[in-house]
């Protein structure tokens, strides 16, 4: 009895093996190259085919029909063993079974597109590295060091934001202000008295502040995205913000508040109240140059227009457009802070920036009563607006041509 069971078991196993073999052979036969009969796994150019037949068709589909000639009037039977014997009949069988030359071009175009995309990405990376290298060289040439942006990036800044960061660093060029500040310090150390020379240097310092403001506004590409009416309303506020925050930063960097001659001349022109307000701003002014320039960009696009008494207009400003620009700057600033400091320090420094904005706003409000400043800022606004209009005209002419 047991022997019969064993025989049945063996018979069942043999049957299973036989069925499995048949299934495998069935699958193999269903995945055969339609050209030569070799095992095949994929459809190439519209037909299930092996890799050799795929490559053969790809190389010869366009020109093979003209150059190949069959010695047996096209009657050759193509199989895996003789597929190399007659290229003419092999190519004809490719076409007969439905291989399509157009699919070769589609495949090539995809590869070319992928290659172009890879090249564009490589160019973008190279451009970004060049920008960062330029920033590093720029920082090394100046009196004070900033961040070496070629160090490992632990932040979430992407390449476009690094490019924006470099643009903001270059946009406010304080080099001439620093040169005049050094002259003021040297003059104060040698004479220790209020002279006409010191008065001229103090005035020269503030004239350069206004000119630096004009250059900064002209170099800011986001300002060009605003319409002419919006720019007219926005420029007075922006000019005030850049003028005072920039001047106070330079004042703090060179500690001009310790120069008796400079302080006396400033007090004589701008008054005690303005000087006291600036002393309050100095508590919050940022010493990190990169952070200061980022903060300057944010403050420039703040909508504090209502503080300016000299502005009377019935038109409304597109505050949403300003908010979008300011939001971009705020995001870059926060990511840069995360790049350089821990989270707690980031929060503290960002709060300090906000406190600085509030303190400078008080100074701007007070400055509306200073006649000399009002005249200088109006001149700055007029020159800036004229330049922007001329640039608009040049762009329109360039587009038309």
CSV table of C-alpha atoms in Angstrom, one decimal:
chain,number,residue,atom,x,y,z
A,1,UNK,CA,0.0,0.0,0.0
A,2,UNK,CA,2.8,2.3,0.9
A,3,UNK,CA,4.6,1.5,-2.3
A,4,UNK,CA,1.5,2.5,-4.3
A,5,UNK,CA,1.3,5.8,-2.5
A,6,UNK,CA,5.0,6.5,-3.2
A,7,UNK,CA,4.4,5.7,-6.9
A,8,UNK,CA,1.5,8.1,-7.0
A,9,UNK,CA,3.5,10.8,-5.3
A,10,UNK,CA,6.4,10.4,-7.7
A,11,UNK,CA,3.9,10.5,-10.6
A,12,UNK,CA,2.4,13.7,-9.3
A,13,UNK,CA,5.9,15.3,-8.9
A,14,UNK,CA,6.8,14.3,-12.4
A,15,UNK,CA,3.6,15.8,-13.7
A,16,UNK,CA,4.3,19.0,-11.8
A,17,UNK,CA,7.8,19.2,-13.2
A,18,UNK,CA,6.4,18.5,-16.7
A,19,UNK,CA,3.8,21.2,-16.4
A,20,UNK,CA,6.3,23.7,-15.1
A,21,UNK,CA,8.7,22.9,-17.9
A,22,UNK,CA,5.9,23.3,-20.4
A,23,UNK,CA,4.9,26.7,-18.8
A,24,UNK,CA,8.5,27.9,-19.0
A,25,UNK,CA,8.8,26.8,-22.6
A,26,UNK,CA,5.5,28.5,-23.3
A,27,UNK,CA,6.6,31.8,-21.8
A,28,UNK,CA,10.0,31.6,-23.6
A,29,UNK,CA,8.3,31.0,-26.9
A,30,UNK,CA,6.0,34.0,-26.3
A,31,UNK,CA,9.1,36.2,-25.8
A,32,UNK,CA,11.0,35.4,-28.9
A,33,UNK,CA,12.5,37.9,-31.2
A,34,UNK,CA,10.2,38.3,-34.2
A,35,UNK,CA,13.2,38.7,-36.5
A,36,UNK,CA,15.5,35.9,-35.6
A,37,UNK,CA,13.7,33.8,-33.0
A,38,UNK,CA,16.3,34.4,-30.2
A,39,UNK,CA,15.0,34.9,-26.6
A,40,UNK,CA,13.7,38.5,-26.2
A,41,UNK,CA,12.5,40.5,-23.2
A,42,UNK,CA,11.4,43.9,-24.6
A,43,UNK,CA,9.6,45.6,-27.4
A,44,UNK,CA,12.0,47.7,-29.5
A,45,UNK,CA,10.8,50.2,-32.0
A,46,UNK,CA,7.3,48.6,-31.9
A,47,UNK,CA,8.3,44.9,-32.1
A,48,UNK,CA,9.4,42.3,-29.6
A,49,UNK,CA,13.0,41.8,-30.5
A,50,UNK,CA,16.4,40.8,-29.1
A,51,UNK,CA,19.2,43.3,-28.4
A,52,UNK,CA,21.3,42.4,-31.5
A,53,UNK,CA,18.3,42.8,-33.9
A,54,UNK,CA,17.4,46.1,-32.1
A,55,UNK,CA,20.9,47.5,-32.6
A,56,UNK,CA,21.0,46.2,-36.2
A,57,UNK,CA,17.7,48.0,-37.1
A,58,UNK,CA,18.9,51.2,-35.3
A,59,UNK,CA,22.1,51.3,-37.3
A,60,UNK,CA,20.7,50.4,-40.7
A,61,UNK,CA,17.0,51.5,-40.8
A,62,UNK,CA,17.7,54.7,-42.6
A,63,UNK,CA,20.4,53.7,-45.1
A,64,UNK,CA,20.3,49.9,-45.2
A,65,UNK,CA,17.7,49.5,-47.8
A,66,UNK,CA,19.9,51.3,-50.3
A,67,UNK,CA,23.2,49.6,-49.5
A,68,UNK,CA,22.2,46.0,-48.7
A,69,UNK,CA,21.7,43.5,-51.6
A,70,UNK,CA,20.5,39.9,-51.3
A,71,UNK,CA,22.4,37.3,-53.3
A,72,UNK,CA,19.3,35.0,-53.4
A,73,UNK,CA,16.6,37.4,-54.5
A,74,UNK,CA,15.3,38.2,-51.0
A,75,UNK,CA,14.4,34.6,-50.2
A,76,UNK,CA,16.7,34.0,-47.2
A,77,UNK,CA,15.2,32.6,-44.0
A,78,UNK,CA,16.4,34.6,-41.1
A,79,UNK,CA,17.0,32.8,-37.8
A,80,UNK,CA,19.3,33.1,-34.7
A,81,UNK,CA,22.0,31.1,-36.5
A,82,UNK,CA,22.2,32.8,-39.8
A,83,UNK,CA,21.0,36.4,-39.0
A,84,UNK,CA,24.4,37.8,-39.8
A,85,UNK,CA,24.5,36.1,-43.3
A,86,UNK,CA,22.1,38.4,-45.2
A,87,UNK,CA,21.6,41.9,-43.9
A,88,UNK,CA,19.2,42.8,-46.7
A,89,UNK,CA,16.7,40.0,-45.8
A,90,UNK,CA,17.2,40.7,-42.1
A,91,UNK,CA,16.4,44.4,-42.5
A,92,UNK,CA,13.4,43.5,-44.7
A,93,UNK,CA,12.1,41.2,-42.0
A,94,UNK,CA,12.4,44.0,-39.5
A,95,UNK,CA,10.2,46.2,-41.6
A,96,UNK,CA,7.8,43.4,-42.4
A,97,UNK,CA,7.2,42.7,-38.7
A,98,UNK,CA,6.5,46.3,-38.0
A,99,UNK,CA,9.7,48.0,-36.8
A,100,UNK,CA,9.3,51.8,-37.2
A,101,UNK,CA,12.2,54.1,-38.0
A,102,UNK,CA,10.3,57.1,-36.4
A,103,UNK,CA,10.7,55.5,-33.0
A,104,UNK,CA,14.5,55.7,-33.4
A,105,UNK,CA,14.3,59.5,-33.8
A,106,UNK,CA,12.0,59.8,-30.8
A,107,UNK,CA,14.4,57.8,-28.7
A,108,UNK,CA,17.3,59.9,-29.8
A,109,UNK,CA,15.5,63.1,-29.2
A,110,UNK,CA,14.7,62.0,-25.6
A,111,UNK,CA,18.4,61.3,-25.1
A,112,UNK,CA,19.4,64.6,-26.5
A,113,UNK,CA,16.8,66.4,-24.3
A,114,UNK,CA,18.1,64.6,-21.3
A,115,UNK,CA,21.7,65.5,-22.2
A,116,UNK,CA,20.7,69.2,-22.7
A,117,UNK,CA,19.0,69.2,-19.3
A,118,UNK,CA,22.1,67.7,-17.7
A,119,UNK,CA,24.3,70.3,-19.5
A,120,UNK,CA,22.0,73.1,-18.3
A,121,UNK,CA,22.1,71.9,-14.7
A,122,UNK,CA,25.9,71.7,-15.0
A,123,UNK,CA,26.0,75.3,-16.3
A,124,UNK,CA,23.7,76.4,-13.5
A,125,UNK,CA,26.0,74.8,-10.9
A,126,UNK,CA,29.1,76.4,-12.5
A,127,UNK,CA,27.4,79.8,-12.6
A,128,UNK,CA,26.5,79.5,-8.9
A,129,UNK,CA,30.0,78.5,-8.0
A,130,UNK,CA,31.4,81.5,-10.0
A,131,UNK,CA,29.0,83.8,-8.1
A,132,UNK,CA,30.1,82.4,-4.8
A,133,UNK,CA,33.8,82.6,-5.7
A,134,UNK,CA,33.2,86.3,-6.7
A,135,UNK,CA,31.6,87.0,-3.3
A,136,UNK,CA,34.6,85.5,-1.5
A,137,UNK,CA,37.1,87.6,-3.5
A,138,UNK,CA,34.9,90.7,-2.9
A,139,UNK,CA,34.9,90.1,0.8
A,140,UNK,CA,38.6,89.6,1.0
A,141,UNK,CA,39.3,93.0,-0.6
A,142,UNK,CA,37.2,95.0,1.9
A,143,UNK,CA,37.9,96.3,5.3
A,144,UNK,CA,35.7,93.9,7.1
A,145,UNK,CA,35.2,90.1,6.5
A,146,UNK,CA,31.9,88.6,5.7
A,147,UNK,CA,30.9,84.9,5.2
A,148,UNK,CA,32.9,82.6,3.1
A,149,UNK,CA,30.1,81.3,1.0
A,150,UNK,CA,32.2,78.5,-0.4
A,151,UNK,CA,32.1,76.5,2.8
A,152,UNK,CA,29.7,73.6,3.1
A,153,UNK,CA,26.1,74.7,2.8
A,154,UNK,CA,24.1,73.3,5.7
A,155,UNK,CA,21.0,75.5,5.0
A,156,UNK,CA,18.1,75.0,2.6
A,157,UNK,CA,19.2,77.8,0.3
A,158,UNK,CA,19.0,76.7,-3.3
A,159,UNK,CA,21.1,78.1,-6.2
A,160,UNK,CA,18.7,80.9,-7.2
A,161,UNK,CA,18.7,82.2,-3.6
A,162,UNK,CA,22.5,82.1,-3.4
A,163,UNK,CA,22.5,84.2,-6.5
A,164,UNK,CA,20.0,86.6,-5.0
A,165,UNK,CA,22.2,86.8,-1.8
A,166,UNK,CA,25.2,87.7,-3.9
A,167,UNK,CA,23.3,90.4,-5.7
A,168,UNK,CA,22.1,91.9,-2.4
A,169,UNK,CA,25.6,92.0,-1.1
A,170,UNK,CA,26.9,93.9,-4.1
A,171,UNK,CA,23.9,96.2,-4.5
A,172,UNK,CA,24.8,98.5,-1.6
A,173,UNK,CA,28.3,99.7,-2.2
A,174,UNK,CA,29.5,101.4,1.0
A,175,UNK,CA,33.2,101.7,0.0
A,176,UNK,CA,33.1,105.5,-0.6
A,177,UNK,CA,31.3,106.1,2.7
A,178,UNK,CA,34.0,104.1,4.5
A,179,UNK,CA,36.7,106.1,2.8
A,180,UNK,CA,35.1,109.4,4.0
A,181,UNK,CA,34.5,108.0,7.5
A,182,UNK,CA,38.2,107.1,7.7
A,183,UNK,CA,39.1,110.7,6.8
A,184,UNK,CA,36.7,112.0,9.5
A,185,UNK,CA,38.4,109.8,12.1
A,186,UNK,CA,41.9,110.8,11.0
A,187,UNK,CA,40.9,114.5,11.0
A,188,UNK,CA,39.3,114.2,14.5
A,189,UNK,CA,42.4,112.5,15.9
A,190,UNK,CA,44.8,115.1,14.6
A,191,UNK,CA,43.0,118.4,15.3
A,192,UNK,CA,40.6,117.7,18.2
A,193,UNK,CA,38.6,120.8,17.3
A,194,UNK,CA,35.7,121.8,15.1
A,195,UNK,CA,37.1,123.3,11.9
A,196,UNK,CA,35.8,124.0,8.5
A,197,UNK,CA,37.6,120.9,7.2
A,198,UNK,CA,35.6,118.7,9.6
A,199,UNK,CA,32.4,120.5,8.6
A,200,UNK,CA,33.1,119.8,4.9
A,201,UNK,CA,33.9,116.1,5.7
A,202,UNK,CA,30.6,115.7,7.6
A,203,UNK,CA,28.6,117.2,4.8
A,204,UNK,CA,30.6,115.1,2.2
A,205,UNK,CA,29.7,112.0,4.2
A,206,UNK,CA,25.9,112.7,4.0
A,207,UNK,CA,26.1,113.7,0.4
A,208,UNK,CA,27.7,110.3,-0.3
A,209,UNK,CA,24.9,108.6,1.7
A,210,UNK,CA,22.3,110.0,-0.6
A,211,UNK,CA,24.3,109.1,-3.7
A,212,UNK,CA,24.8,105.6,-2.4
A,213,UNK,CA,21.1,105.3,-1.8
A,214,UNK,CA,20.4,106.4,-5.4
A,215,UNK,CA,22.8,103.8,-6.8
A,216,UNK,CA,21.3,101.1,-4.6
A,217,UNK,CA,17.8,101.8,-5.8
A,218,UNK,CA,18.8,101.9,-9.4
A,219,UNK,CA,20.6,98.5,-9.1
A,220,UNK,CA,17.7,96.7,-7.5
A,221,UNK,CA,16.0,94.7,-10.2
A,222,UNK,CA,12.9,94.1,-8.2
A,223,UNK,CA,12.1,97.8,-8.3
A,224,UNK,CA,11.8,97.6,-12.1
A,225,UNK,CA,9.0,95.0,-11.7
A,226,UNK,CA,6.7,97.7,-10.2
A,227,UNK,CA,4.6,99.9,-12.5
A,228,UNK,CA,5.5,103.6,-13.0
A,229,UNK,CA,2.7,104.8,-10.7
A,230,UNK,CA,3.7,102.4,-8.0
A,231,UNK,CA,7.3,103.4,-8.2
A,232,UNK,CA,6.4,107.1,-7.9
A,233,UNK,CA,4.5,106.3,-4.6
A,234,UNK,CA,7.0,103.8,-3.3
A,235,UNK,CA,10.4,105.7,-4.0
A,236,UNK,CA,10.1,108.3,-1.2
A,237,UNK,CA,9.6,105.6,1.4
A,238,UNK,CA,12.4,103.4,0.0
A,239,UNK,CA,14.8,106.3,-0.3
A,240,UNK,CA,14.3,107.3,3.3
A,241,UNK,CA,14.8,103.7,4.5
A,242,UNK,CA,18.0,103.1,2.6
A,243,UNK,CA,19.4,106.5,3.5
A,244,UNK,CA,19.0,106.3,7.2
A,245,UNK,CA,19.7,102.6,7.8
A,246,UNK,CA,22.8,102.8,5.5
A,247,UNK,CA,24.1,105.9,7.2
A,248,UNK,CA,23.6,104.5,10.7
A,249,UNK,CA,25.3,101.2,9.8
A,250,UNK,CA,28.4,103.1,8.5
A,251,UNK,CA,28.2,105.4,11.5
A,252,UNK,CA,28.3,102.3,13.8
A,253,UNK,CA,31.0,100.4,11.9
A,254,UNK,CA,33.5,103.3,12.3
A,255,UNK,CA,32.1,104.4,15.6
A,256,UNK,CA,31.7,108.0,14.4
A,257,UNK,CA,29.8,108.7,17.6
A,258,UNK,CA,33.2,108.9,19.2
A,259,UNK,CA,34.3,111.7,16.9
A,260,UNK,CA,33.6,115.0,18.6
A,261,UNK,CA,33.9,117.1,15.4
A,262,UNK,CA,31.5,114.9,13.5
A,263,UNK,CA,29.0,114.8,16.3
A,264,UNK,CA,29.0,118.6,16.6
A,265,UNK,CA,28.5,119.1,12.9
A,266,UNK,CA,25.8,116.5,12.7
A,267,UNK,CA,24.0,118.1,15.7
A,268,UNK,CA,24.2,121.5,14.2
A,269,UNK,CA,22.5,120.3,11.0
A,270,UNK,CA,20.1,117.6,12.1
A,271,UNK,CA,19.4,118.5,15.7
A,272,UNK,CA,19.5,116.9,19.1
A,273,UNK,CA,16.4,114.8,18.6
A,274,UNK,CA,17.7,113.1,15.5
A,275,UNK,CA,21.0,112.4,17.1
A,276,UNK,CA,19.3,110.8,20.1
A,277,UNK,CA,17.1,108.7,17.9
A,278,UNK,CA,20.2,107.4,16.0
A,279,UNK,CA,21.8,106.5,19.3
A,280,UNK,CA,18.8,104.4,20.0
A,281,UNK,CA,19.1,102.6,16.6
A,282,UNK,CA,22.7,101.8,17.4
A,283,UNK,CA,21.5,99.4,20.1
A,284,UNK,CA,20.0,97.2,17.5
A,285,UNK,CA,22.1,97.8,14.4
A,286,UNK,CA,23.5,94.6,12.9
A,287,UNK,CA,27.3,94.3,12.7
A,288,UNK,CA,27.3,91.3,10.3
A,289,UNK,CA,27.6,92.9,6.9
A,290,UNK,CA,25.6,90.3,5.0
A,291,UNK,CA,22.8,90.3,7.5
A,292,UNK,CA,22.7,94.1,7.4
A,293,UNK,CA,22.4,94.1,3.6
A,294,UNK,CA,19.6,91.5,3.7
A,295,UNK,CA,17.9,93.6,6.4
A,296,UNK,CA,18.3,96.7,4.3
A,297,UNK,CA,16.6,95.0,1.4
A,298,UNK,CA,13.6,93.9,3.6
A,299,UNK,CA,13.3,97.4,5.1
A,300,UNK,CA,13.5,99.0,1.6
A,301,UNK,CA,10.3,97.2,0.6
A,302,UNK,CA,8.4,97.8,3.8
A,303,UNK,CA,5.2,99.8,3.3
A,304,UNK,CA,5.8,102.6,5.8
A,305,UNK,CA,4.7,105.3,3.3
A,306,UNK,CA,2.1,106.7,5.7
A,307,UNK,CA,4.9,108.0,7.9
A,308,UNK,CA,6.0,110.5,5.3
A,309,UNK,CA,4.3,113.8,5.7
A,310,UNK,CA,5.5,115.3,2.5
A,311,UNK,CA,3.7,112.7,0.4
A,312,UNK,CA,0.2,113.7,-0.8
A,313,UNK,CA,-1.4,111.4,-3.4
A,314,UNK,CA,-4.8,110.0,-4.1
A,315,UNK,CA,-3.3,106.9,-5.8
A,316,UNK,CA,-2.9,103.6,-3.9
A,317,UNK,CA,0.2,101.5,-3.8
A,318,UNK,CA,0.1,97.8,-4.9
A,319,UNK,CA,1.1,96.6,-1.4
A,320,UNK,CA,0.7,92.9,-2.5
A,321,UNK,CA,3.5,93.3,-5.1
A,322,UNK,CA,5.7,94.8,-2.4
A,323,UNK,CA,4.8,92.0,0.0
A,324,UNK,CA,5.9,89.4,-2.5
A,325,UNK,CA,9.3,91.0,-3.0
A,326,UNK,CA,9.8,91.5,0.8
A,327,UNK,CA,8.8,87.9,1.5
A,328,UNK,CA,11.5,86.7,-0.9
A,329,UNK,CA,14.1,88.8,1.0
A,330,UNK,CA,12.8,87.7,4.4
A,331,UNK,CA,13.0,84.0,3.4
A,332,UNK,CA,16.6,84.4,2.2
A,333,UNK,CA,17.5,86.3,5.4
A,334,UNK,CA,16.1,83.6,7.6
A,335,UNK,CA,17.8,80.8,5.7
A,336,UNK,CA,21.1,82.6,5.8
A,337,UNK,CA,20.7,83.0,9.5
A,338,UNK,CA,20.1,79.2,9.8
A,339,UNK,CA,23.2,78.7,7.6
A,340,UNK,CA,25.4,80.6,10.0
A,341,UNK,CA,23.9,80.3,13.5
A,342,UNK,CA,21.9,77.9,15.6
A,343,UNK,CA,18.1,78.2,15.9
A,344,UNK,CA,18.1,80.3,19.1
A,345,UNK,CA,20.6,82.8,17.7
A,346,UNK,CA,18.6,83.0,14.5
A,347,UNK,CA,15.4,84.0,16.4
A,348,UNK,CA,17.4,86.5,18.5
A,349,UNK,CA,19.0,88.1,15.5
A,350,UNK,CA,15.8,88.3,13.5
A,351,UNK,CA,14.0,89.9,16.4
A,352,UNK,CA,16.9,92.4,16.6
A,353,UNK,CA,16.4,93.2,12.9
A,354,UNK,CA,12.7,94.0,13.6
A,355,UNK,CA,13.6,96.2,16.6
A,356,UNK,CA,16.1,98.0,14.4
A,357,UNK,CA,13.4,98.7,11.8
A,358,UNK,CA,11.1,100.2,14.4
A,359,UNK,CA,13.9,102.4,15.8
A,360,UNK,CA,14.9,103.6,12.3
A,361,UNK,CA,11.3,104.4,11.5
A,362,UNK,CA,11.2,106.8,14.4
A,363,UNK,CA,14.3,108.5,12.9
A,364,UNK,CA,12.7,108.7,9.5
A,365,UNK,CA,9.6,110.3,11.0
A,366,UNK,CA,11.7,112.9,12.7
A,367,UNK,CA,13.8,113.6,9.6
A,368,UNK,CA,10.7,115.0,7.8
A,369,UNK,CA,11.2,118.2,9.9
A,370,UNK,CA,14.8,118.7,8.8
A,371,UNK,CA,14.8,121.0,5.8
A,372,UNK,CA,18.2,120.1,4.4
A,373,UNK,CA,17.4,116.4,4.5
A,374,UNK,CA,14.0,116.9,2.8
A,375,UNK,CA,15.7,118.7,-0.1
A,376,UNK,CA,18.5,116.1,-0.4
A,377,UNK,CA,16.1,113.2,-0.3
A,378,UNK,CA,13.8,114.8,-2.9
A,379,UNK,CA,16.8,115.3,-5.2
A,380,UNK,CA,17.7,111.7,-4.7
A,381,UNK,CA,14.2,110.5,-5.5
A,382,UNK,CA,14.0,112.7,-8.7
A,383,UNK,CA,17.3,111.4,-10.0
A,384,UNK,CA,16.4,107.8,-9.3
A,385,UNK,CA,13.0,108.1,-10.9
A,386,UNK,CA,14.4,109.7,-14.0
A,387,UNK,CA,17.0,106.9,-14.4
A,388,UNK,CA,14.3,104.3,-14.0
A,389,UNK,CA,12.1,105.9,-16.7
A,390,UNK,CA,15.1,106.2,-19.1
A,391,UNK,CA,15.9,102.5,-18.5
A,392,UNK,CA,12.2,101.6,-19.2
A,393,UNK,CA,12.4,103.5,-22.5
A,394,UNK,CA,15.7,101.7,-23.5
A,395,UNK,CA,14.1,98.3,-22.7
A,396,UNK,CA,11.0,99.1,-24.8
A,397,UNK,CA,13.1,100.3,-27.7
A,398,UNK,CA,15.2,97.1,-27.5
A,399,UNK,CA,12.1,94.9,-27.5
A,400,UNK,CA,10.7,96.7,-30.5
A,401,UNK,CA,14.0,96.4,-32.4
